[in-house]
Short mmCIF file of C-alpha atoms and ligand atoms in Angstrom, two decimals:
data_model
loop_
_atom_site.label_atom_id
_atom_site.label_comp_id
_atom_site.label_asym_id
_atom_site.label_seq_id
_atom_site.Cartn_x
_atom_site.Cartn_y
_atom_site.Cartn_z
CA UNK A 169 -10.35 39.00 13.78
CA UNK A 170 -10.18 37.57 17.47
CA UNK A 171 -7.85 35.73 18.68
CA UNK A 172 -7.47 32.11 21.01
CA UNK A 173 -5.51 32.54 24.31
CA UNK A 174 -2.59 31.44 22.02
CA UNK A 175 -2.40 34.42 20.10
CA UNK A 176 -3.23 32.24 16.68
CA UNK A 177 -6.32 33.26 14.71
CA UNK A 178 -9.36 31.66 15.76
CA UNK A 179 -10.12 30.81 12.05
CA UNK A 180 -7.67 31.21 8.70
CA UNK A 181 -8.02 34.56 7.18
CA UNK A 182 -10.26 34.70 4.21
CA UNK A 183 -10.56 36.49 0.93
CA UNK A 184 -13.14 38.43 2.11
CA UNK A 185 -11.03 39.31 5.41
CA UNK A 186 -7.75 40.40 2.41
CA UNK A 187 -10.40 42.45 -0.14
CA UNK A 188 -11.77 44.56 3.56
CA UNK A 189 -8.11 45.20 4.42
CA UNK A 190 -6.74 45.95 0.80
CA UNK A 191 -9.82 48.28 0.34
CA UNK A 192 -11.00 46.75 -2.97
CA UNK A 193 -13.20 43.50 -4.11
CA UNK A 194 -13.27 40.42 -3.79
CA UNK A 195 -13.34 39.88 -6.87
CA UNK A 196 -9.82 42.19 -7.37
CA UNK A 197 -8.36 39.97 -5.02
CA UNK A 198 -8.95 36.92 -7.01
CA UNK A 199 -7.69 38.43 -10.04
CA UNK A 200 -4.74 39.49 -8.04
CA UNK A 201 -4.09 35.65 -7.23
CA UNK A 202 -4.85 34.47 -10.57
CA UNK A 203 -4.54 37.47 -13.33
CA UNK A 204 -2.48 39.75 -12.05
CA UNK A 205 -1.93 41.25 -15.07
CA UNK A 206 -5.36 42.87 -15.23
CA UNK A 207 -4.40 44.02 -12.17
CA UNK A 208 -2.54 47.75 -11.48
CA UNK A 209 0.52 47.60 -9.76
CA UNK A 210 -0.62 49.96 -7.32
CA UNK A 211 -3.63 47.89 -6.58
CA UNK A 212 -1.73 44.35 -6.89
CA UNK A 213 0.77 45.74 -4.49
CA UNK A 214 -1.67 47.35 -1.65
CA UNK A 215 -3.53 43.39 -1.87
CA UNK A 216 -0.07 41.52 -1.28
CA UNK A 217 0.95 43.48 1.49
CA UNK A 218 -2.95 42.75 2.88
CA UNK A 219 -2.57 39.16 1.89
CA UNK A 220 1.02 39.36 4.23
CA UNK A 221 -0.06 41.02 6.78
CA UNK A 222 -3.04 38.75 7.23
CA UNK A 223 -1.37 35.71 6.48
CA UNK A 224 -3.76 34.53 3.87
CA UNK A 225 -3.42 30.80 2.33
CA UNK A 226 -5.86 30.50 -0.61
CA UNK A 227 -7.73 27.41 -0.01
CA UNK A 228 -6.51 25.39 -3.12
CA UNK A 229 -9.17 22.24 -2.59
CA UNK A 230 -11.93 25.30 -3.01
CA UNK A 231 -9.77 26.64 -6.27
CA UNK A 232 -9.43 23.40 -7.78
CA UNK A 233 -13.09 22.27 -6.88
CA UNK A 234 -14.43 25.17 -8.61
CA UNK A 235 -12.07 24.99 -10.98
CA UNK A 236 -13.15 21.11 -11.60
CA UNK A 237 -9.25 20.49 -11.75
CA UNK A 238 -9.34 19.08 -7.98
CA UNK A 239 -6.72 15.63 -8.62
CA UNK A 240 -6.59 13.12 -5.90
CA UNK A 241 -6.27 9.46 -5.59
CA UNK A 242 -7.55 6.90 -2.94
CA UNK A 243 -5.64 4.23 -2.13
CA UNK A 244 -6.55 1.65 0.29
CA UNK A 245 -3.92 -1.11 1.63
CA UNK A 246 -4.28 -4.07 3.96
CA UNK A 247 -1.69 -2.35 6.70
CA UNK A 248 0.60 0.54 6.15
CA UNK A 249 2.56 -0.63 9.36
CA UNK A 250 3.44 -2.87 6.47
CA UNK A 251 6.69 -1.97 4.95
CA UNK A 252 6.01 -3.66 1.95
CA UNK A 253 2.47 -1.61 1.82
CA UNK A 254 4.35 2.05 2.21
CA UNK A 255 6.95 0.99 -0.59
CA UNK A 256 4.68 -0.24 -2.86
CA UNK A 257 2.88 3.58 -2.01
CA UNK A 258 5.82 5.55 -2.74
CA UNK A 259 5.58 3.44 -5.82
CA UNK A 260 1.82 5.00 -6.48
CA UNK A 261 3.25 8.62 -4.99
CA UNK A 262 5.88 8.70 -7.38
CA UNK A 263 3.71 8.54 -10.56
CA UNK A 264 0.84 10.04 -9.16
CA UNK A 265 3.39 13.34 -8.83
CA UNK A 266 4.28 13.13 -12.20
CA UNK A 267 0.49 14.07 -13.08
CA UNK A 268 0.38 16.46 -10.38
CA UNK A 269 -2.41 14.16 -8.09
CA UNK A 270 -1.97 13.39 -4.73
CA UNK A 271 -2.71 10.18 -2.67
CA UNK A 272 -4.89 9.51 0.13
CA UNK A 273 -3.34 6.50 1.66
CA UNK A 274 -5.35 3.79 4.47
CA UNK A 275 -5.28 0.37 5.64
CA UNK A 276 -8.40 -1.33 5.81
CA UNK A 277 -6.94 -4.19 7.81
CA UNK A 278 -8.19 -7.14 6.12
CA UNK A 279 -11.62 -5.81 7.37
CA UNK A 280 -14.63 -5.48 4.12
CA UNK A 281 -16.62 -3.15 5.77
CA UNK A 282 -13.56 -0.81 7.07
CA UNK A 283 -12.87 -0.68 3.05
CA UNK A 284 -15.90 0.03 2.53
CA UNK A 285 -16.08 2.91 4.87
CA UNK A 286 -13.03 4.50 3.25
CA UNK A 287 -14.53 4.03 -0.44
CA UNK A 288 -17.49 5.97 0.75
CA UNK A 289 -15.30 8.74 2.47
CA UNK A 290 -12.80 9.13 -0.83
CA UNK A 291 -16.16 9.31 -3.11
CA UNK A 292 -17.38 12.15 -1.01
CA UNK A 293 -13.75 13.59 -1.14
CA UNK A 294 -14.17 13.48 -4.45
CA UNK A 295 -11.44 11.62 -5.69
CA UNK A 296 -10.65 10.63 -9.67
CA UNK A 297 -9.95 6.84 -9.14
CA UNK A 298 -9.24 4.45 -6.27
CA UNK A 299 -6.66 1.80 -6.06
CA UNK A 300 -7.31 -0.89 -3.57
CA UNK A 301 -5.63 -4.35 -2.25
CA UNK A 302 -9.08 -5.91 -1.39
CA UNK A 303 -9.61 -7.66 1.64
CA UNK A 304 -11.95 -10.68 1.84
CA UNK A 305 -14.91 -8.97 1.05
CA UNK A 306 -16.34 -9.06 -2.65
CA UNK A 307 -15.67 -6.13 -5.92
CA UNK A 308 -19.41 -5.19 -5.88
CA UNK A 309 -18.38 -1.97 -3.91
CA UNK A 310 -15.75 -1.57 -6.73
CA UNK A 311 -17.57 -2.07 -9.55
CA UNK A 312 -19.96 0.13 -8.67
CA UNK A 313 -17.78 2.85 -7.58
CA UNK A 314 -16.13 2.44 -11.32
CA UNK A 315 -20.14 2.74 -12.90
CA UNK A 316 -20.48 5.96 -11.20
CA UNK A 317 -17.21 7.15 -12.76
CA UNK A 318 -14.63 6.41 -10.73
CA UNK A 319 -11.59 4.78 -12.10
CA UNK A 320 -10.73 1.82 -10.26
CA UNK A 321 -7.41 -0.57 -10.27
CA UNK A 322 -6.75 -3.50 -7.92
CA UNK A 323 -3.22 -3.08 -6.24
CA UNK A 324 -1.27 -6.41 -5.19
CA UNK A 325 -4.20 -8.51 -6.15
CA UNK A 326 -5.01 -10.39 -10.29
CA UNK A 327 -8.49 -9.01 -11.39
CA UNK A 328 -10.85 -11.33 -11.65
CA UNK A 329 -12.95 -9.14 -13.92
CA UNK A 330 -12.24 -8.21 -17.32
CA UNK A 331 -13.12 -4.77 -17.02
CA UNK A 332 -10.86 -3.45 -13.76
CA UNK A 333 -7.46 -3.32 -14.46
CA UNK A 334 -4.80 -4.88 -11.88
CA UNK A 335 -1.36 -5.16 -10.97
CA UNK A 336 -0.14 -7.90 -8.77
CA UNK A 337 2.81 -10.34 -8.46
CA UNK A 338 2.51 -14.34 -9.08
CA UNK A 339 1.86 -15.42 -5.61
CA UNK A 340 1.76 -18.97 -6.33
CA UNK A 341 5.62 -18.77 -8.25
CA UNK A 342 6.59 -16.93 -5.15
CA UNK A 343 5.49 -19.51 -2.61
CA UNK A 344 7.19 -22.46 -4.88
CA UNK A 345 10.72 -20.76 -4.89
CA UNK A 346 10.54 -20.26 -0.61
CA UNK A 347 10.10 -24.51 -1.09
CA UNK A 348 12.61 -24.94 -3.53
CA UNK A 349 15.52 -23.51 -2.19
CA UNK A 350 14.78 -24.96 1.52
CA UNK A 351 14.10 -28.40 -0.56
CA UNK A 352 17.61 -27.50 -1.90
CA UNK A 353 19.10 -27.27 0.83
CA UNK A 354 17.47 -31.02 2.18
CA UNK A 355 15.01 -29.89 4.99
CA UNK A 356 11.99 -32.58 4.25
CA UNK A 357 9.89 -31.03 7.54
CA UNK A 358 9.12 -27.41 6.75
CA UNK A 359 6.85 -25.29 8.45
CA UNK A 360 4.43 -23.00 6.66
CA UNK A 361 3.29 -19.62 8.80
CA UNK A 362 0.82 -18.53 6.65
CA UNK A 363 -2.75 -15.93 7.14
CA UNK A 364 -5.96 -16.65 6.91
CA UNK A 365 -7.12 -18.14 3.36
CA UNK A 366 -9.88 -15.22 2.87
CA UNK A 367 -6.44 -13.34 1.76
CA UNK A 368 -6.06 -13.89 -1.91
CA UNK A 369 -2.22 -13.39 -1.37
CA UNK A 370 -2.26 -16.15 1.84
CA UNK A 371 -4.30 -18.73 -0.74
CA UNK A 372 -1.33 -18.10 -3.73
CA UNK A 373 1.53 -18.68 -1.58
CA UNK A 374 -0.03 -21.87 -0.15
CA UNK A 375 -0.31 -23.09 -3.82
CA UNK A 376 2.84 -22.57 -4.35
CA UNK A 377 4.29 -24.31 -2.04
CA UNK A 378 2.25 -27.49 -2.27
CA UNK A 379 3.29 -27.93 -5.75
CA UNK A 380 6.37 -27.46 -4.94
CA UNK A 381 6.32 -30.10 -2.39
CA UNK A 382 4.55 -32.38 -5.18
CA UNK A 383 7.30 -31.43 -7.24
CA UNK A 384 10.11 -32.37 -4.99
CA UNK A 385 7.95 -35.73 -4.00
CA UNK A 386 7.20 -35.10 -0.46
CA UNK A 387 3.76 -35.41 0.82
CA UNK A 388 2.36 -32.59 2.37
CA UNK A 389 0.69 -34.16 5.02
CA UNK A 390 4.46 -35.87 6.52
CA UNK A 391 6.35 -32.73 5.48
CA UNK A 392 4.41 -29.83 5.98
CA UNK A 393 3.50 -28.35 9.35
CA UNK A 394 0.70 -25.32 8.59
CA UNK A 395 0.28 -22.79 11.20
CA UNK A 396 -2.24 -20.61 10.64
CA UNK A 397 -1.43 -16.78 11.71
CA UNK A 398 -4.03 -13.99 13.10
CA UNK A 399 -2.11 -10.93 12.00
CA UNK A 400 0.46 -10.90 9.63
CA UNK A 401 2.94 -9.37 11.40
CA UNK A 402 5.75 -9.65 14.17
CA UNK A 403 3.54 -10.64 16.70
CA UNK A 404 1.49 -12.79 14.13
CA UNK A 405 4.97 -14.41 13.82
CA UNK A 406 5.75 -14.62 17.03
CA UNK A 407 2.21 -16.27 18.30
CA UNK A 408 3.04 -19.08 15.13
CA UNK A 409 6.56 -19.78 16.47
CA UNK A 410 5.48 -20.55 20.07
CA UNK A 411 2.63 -22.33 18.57
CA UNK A 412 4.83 -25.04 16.92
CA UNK A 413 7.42 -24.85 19.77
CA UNK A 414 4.53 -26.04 21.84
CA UNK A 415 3.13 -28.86 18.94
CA UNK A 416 4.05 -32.56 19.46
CA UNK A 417 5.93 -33.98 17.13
CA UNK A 418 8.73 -33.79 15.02
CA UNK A 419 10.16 -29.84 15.35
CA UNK A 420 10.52 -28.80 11.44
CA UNK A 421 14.07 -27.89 10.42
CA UNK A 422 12.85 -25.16 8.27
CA UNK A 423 10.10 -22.58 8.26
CA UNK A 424 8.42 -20.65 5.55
CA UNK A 425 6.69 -17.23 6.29
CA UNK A 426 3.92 -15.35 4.70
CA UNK A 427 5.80 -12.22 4.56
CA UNK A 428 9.15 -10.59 6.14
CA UNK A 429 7.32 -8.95 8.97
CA UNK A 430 5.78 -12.22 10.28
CA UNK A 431 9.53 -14.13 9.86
CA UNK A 432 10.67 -11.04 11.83
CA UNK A 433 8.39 -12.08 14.90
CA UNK A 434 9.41 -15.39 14.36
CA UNK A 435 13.12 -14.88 14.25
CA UNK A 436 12.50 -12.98 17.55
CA UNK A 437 10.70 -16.24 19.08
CA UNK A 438 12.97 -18.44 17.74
CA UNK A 439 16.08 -16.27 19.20
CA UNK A 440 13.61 -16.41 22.55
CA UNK A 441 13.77 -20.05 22.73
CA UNK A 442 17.43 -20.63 22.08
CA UNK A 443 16.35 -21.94 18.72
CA UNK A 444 19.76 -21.77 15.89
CA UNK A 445 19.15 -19.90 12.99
CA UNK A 446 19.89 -21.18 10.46
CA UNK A 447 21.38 -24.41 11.75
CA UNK A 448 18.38 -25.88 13.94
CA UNK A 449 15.58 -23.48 11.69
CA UNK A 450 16.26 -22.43 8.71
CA UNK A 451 13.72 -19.34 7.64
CA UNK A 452 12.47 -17.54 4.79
CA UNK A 453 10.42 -14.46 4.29
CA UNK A 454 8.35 -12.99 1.50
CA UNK A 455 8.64 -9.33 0.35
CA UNK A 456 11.86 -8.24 0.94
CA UNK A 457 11.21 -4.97 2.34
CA UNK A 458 14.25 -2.58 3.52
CA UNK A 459 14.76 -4.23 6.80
CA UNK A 460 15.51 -8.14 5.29
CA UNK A 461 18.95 -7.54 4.78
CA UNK A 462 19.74 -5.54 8.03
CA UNK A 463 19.02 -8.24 10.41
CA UNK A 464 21.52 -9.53 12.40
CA UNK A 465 21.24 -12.72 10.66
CA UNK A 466 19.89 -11.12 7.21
CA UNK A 467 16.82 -12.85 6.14
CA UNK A 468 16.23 -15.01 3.52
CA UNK A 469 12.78 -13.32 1.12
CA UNK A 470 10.99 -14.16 -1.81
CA UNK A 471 11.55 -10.27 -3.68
CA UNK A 472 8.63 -8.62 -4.68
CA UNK A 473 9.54 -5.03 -6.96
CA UNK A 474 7.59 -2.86 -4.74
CA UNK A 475 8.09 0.60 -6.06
CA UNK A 476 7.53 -1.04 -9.36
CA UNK A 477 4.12 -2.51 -7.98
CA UNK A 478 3.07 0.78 -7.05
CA UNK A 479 4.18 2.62 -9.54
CA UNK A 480 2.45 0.59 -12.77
CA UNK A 481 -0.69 0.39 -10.82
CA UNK A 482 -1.00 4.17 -11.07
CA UNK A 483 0.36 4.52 -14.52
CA UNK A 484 -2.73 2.42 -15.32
CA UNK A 485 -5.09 4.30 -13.25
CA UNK A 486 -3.90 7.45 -15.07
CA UNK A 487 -3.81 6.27 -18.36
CA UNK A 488 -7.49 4.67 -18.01
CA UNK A 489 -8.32 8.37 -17.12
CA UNK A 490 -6.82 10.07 -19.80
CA UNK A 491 -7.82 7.38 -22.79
CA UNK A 492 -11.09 6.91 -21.33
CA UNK A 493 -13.81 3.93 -23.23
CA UNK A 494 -10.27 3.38 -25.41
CA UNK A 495 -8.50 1.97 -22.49
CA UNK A 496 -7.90 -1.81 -22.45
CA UNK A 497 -7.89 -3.08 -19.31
CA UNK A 498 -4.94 -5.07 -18.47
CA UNK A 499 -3.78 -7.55 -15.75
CA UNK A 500 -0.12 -7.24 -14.91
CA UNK A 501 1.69 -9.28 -13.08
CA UNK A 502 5.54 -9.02 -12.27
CA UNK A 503 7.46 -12.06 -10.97
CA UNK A 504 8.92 -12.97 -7.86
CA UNK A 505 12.94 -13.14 -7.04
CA UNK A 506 14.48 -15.04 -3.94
CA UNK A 507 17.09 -13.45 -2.54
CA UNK A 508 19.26 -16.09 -0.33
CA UNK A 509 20.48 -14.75 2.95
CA UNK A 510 22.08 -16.48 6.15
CA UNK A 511 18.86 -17.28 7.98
CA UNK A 512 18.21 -20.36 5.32
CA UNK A 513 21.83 -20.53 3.56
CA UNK A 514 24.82 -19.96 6.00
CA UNK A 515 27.03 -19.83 2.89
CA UNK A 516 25.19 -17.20 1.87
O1 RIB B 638 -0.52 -8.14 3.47
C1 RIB B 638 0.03 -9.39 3.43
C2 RIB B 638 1.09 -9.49 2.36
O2 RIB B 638 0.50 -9.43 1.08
C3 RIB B 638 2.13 -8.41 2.36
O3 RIB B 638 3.17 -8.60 3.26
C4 RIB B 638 2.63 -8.52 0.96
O4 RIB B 638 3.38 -9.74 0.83
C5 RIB B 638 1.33 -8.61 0.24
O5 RIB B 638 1.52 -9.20 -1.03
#
């Protein structure tokens, strides 16, 4: 077997490189690795040392393929820079281990046809289902990827078909309690960093919070300031703070943000421009990932239960596997929690 410059193999030992070595078959190597009992233990032992002294690492994907037992998931997020995205996937891990799967994990950045480029490449990896936060694009890829036999459940996103399954959190509740507490607290001018509206999760919160506006009697169009973000993240933030900084009018005494990363790019604007928080702009966030409480001035967030997000949504995808045309499909959806901090509530 040559060698690189290195000294590491130029390619990993195979079976047939263990039976030449071990002086018997192939085929008395594989029963070695998986029946060594009809195996004698002077054969068995002269193919382990082989297998040690070559190193060998039986290719399990090419076991399990054979075998038909290969378990894998797909899973396809908006961003895994996202906290909120990786929690909710430790979520998925966690279960997923329980069954012995594993996860293939990727952000398809808001973008259809980068999804749809990662469906195709888990289908050829031959995965069992796919769970998927879709971006703006439509389900047909889904739907058909679940008619060729590939179990399918939406991830952080309601269903809007009967037949794939879902697991999501009421957006619109969530965006109504960010209003209501900064209502509570008597801001009247409130600013609303929010993404694009081809994001299901951007078009929920925005519901929510014009009903609760309607709710509290203000009119949107005197009390709400929209700013509409790129990315949602820090710098998405940070872009939307200078943005209004720069806006005429009166400066809003409160701001809302699509999620914790984008109020974390804001707070770092706002910090930029000598702005108070809370006293001169009051902020709240949406998610609650780990780093909302470790701020300097702990952030206000509308909770979302993350690992329990993650880990339902592959319970489902595992039990729609195992019960098979039995399964009723089922749209879950968990409820949102605001957790006051000192960026909105200096009491707090
Ligand atoms: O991806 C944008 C947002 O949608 C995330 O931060 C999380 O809130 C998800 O629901």
């Amino acid at each position: 077997m040559s060698t690189t410059t290195r000294g590491r193999a130029d390619r990993r030992p195979s079976i047939t490189d263990v039976a030449k070595r071990a002086g018997v078959s192939v085929g008395t190597v594989s029963n070695v690795l998986n029946r060594p009992d009809q195996v004698s233990d002077s054969t068995r032992d002269r193919v382990l040392v082989a297998i040690e002294e070559l190193q060998f690492v039986r290719n399990a994907s090419a076991r399990q393929l054979r075998a038909g037992t290969i378990q894998t998931v797909g899973a396809i997020v908006l961003d895994i820079a996202n906290p909120f995205f990786t929690e909710v996937a430790r979520g998925v891990e966690d279960r997923l281990a329980a069954d012995e799967y594993t996860l293939m994990l990727s952000s398809s950045d808001e973008d259809p046809e980068r999804e749809a480029r990662y469906l195709r490449l888990f289908e050829e990896h031959g995965v069992q289902g796919v769970m998927v936060t879709p971006s703006a694009g439509s389900l047909d890829g889904l739907l058909a990827l679940r008619d060729r036999g590939i179990d399918v459940v939406l991830l952080d996103t309601t269903s809007p078909v009967d037949d794939i399954s879902s697991v999501a959190v009421d957006d619109v509740r969530g965006g109504a309690l960010a209003i209501e507490h900064l209502v509570s607290l008597g801001h009247t001018r409130i600013a609303f960093l929010n993404g694009p509206l081809t994001i299901k999760q951007c078009v929920d919160r925005r519901e929510g919070v014009l009903a609760a506006l309607a709710d509290a009697g203000l009119d949107p169009a005197a009390s709400l300031v929209e700013i509409t973000i790129g990315s949602l993240n820090a710098e998405g933030g940070e872009d939307g703070v200078n943005r209004l900084l720069d806006a005429d009018g009166d400066r809003p005494t409160a701001m809302f943000c699509v999620n914790d990363l984008t109020a974390l790019g804001a707070l770092r604007a706002l910090r930029a421009h000598g702005v108070a928080i809370p006293a001169e702009m009051a902020v709240v966030g949406y998610d609650d990932v780990v780093f909302a409480s470790m701020l300097t001035v702990p952030l206000t967030s509308v909770r979302q239960p993350t690992h329990q997000l993650g880990w339902t949504a592959a319970d489902l995808l595992l039990r729609q596997r195992s019960e098979g045309a039995a399964f009723q499909h089922q749209r879950v959806q968990f409820q949102p929690e605001l957790v006051v901090r000192g960026s909105s509530d200096p009491s707090a």
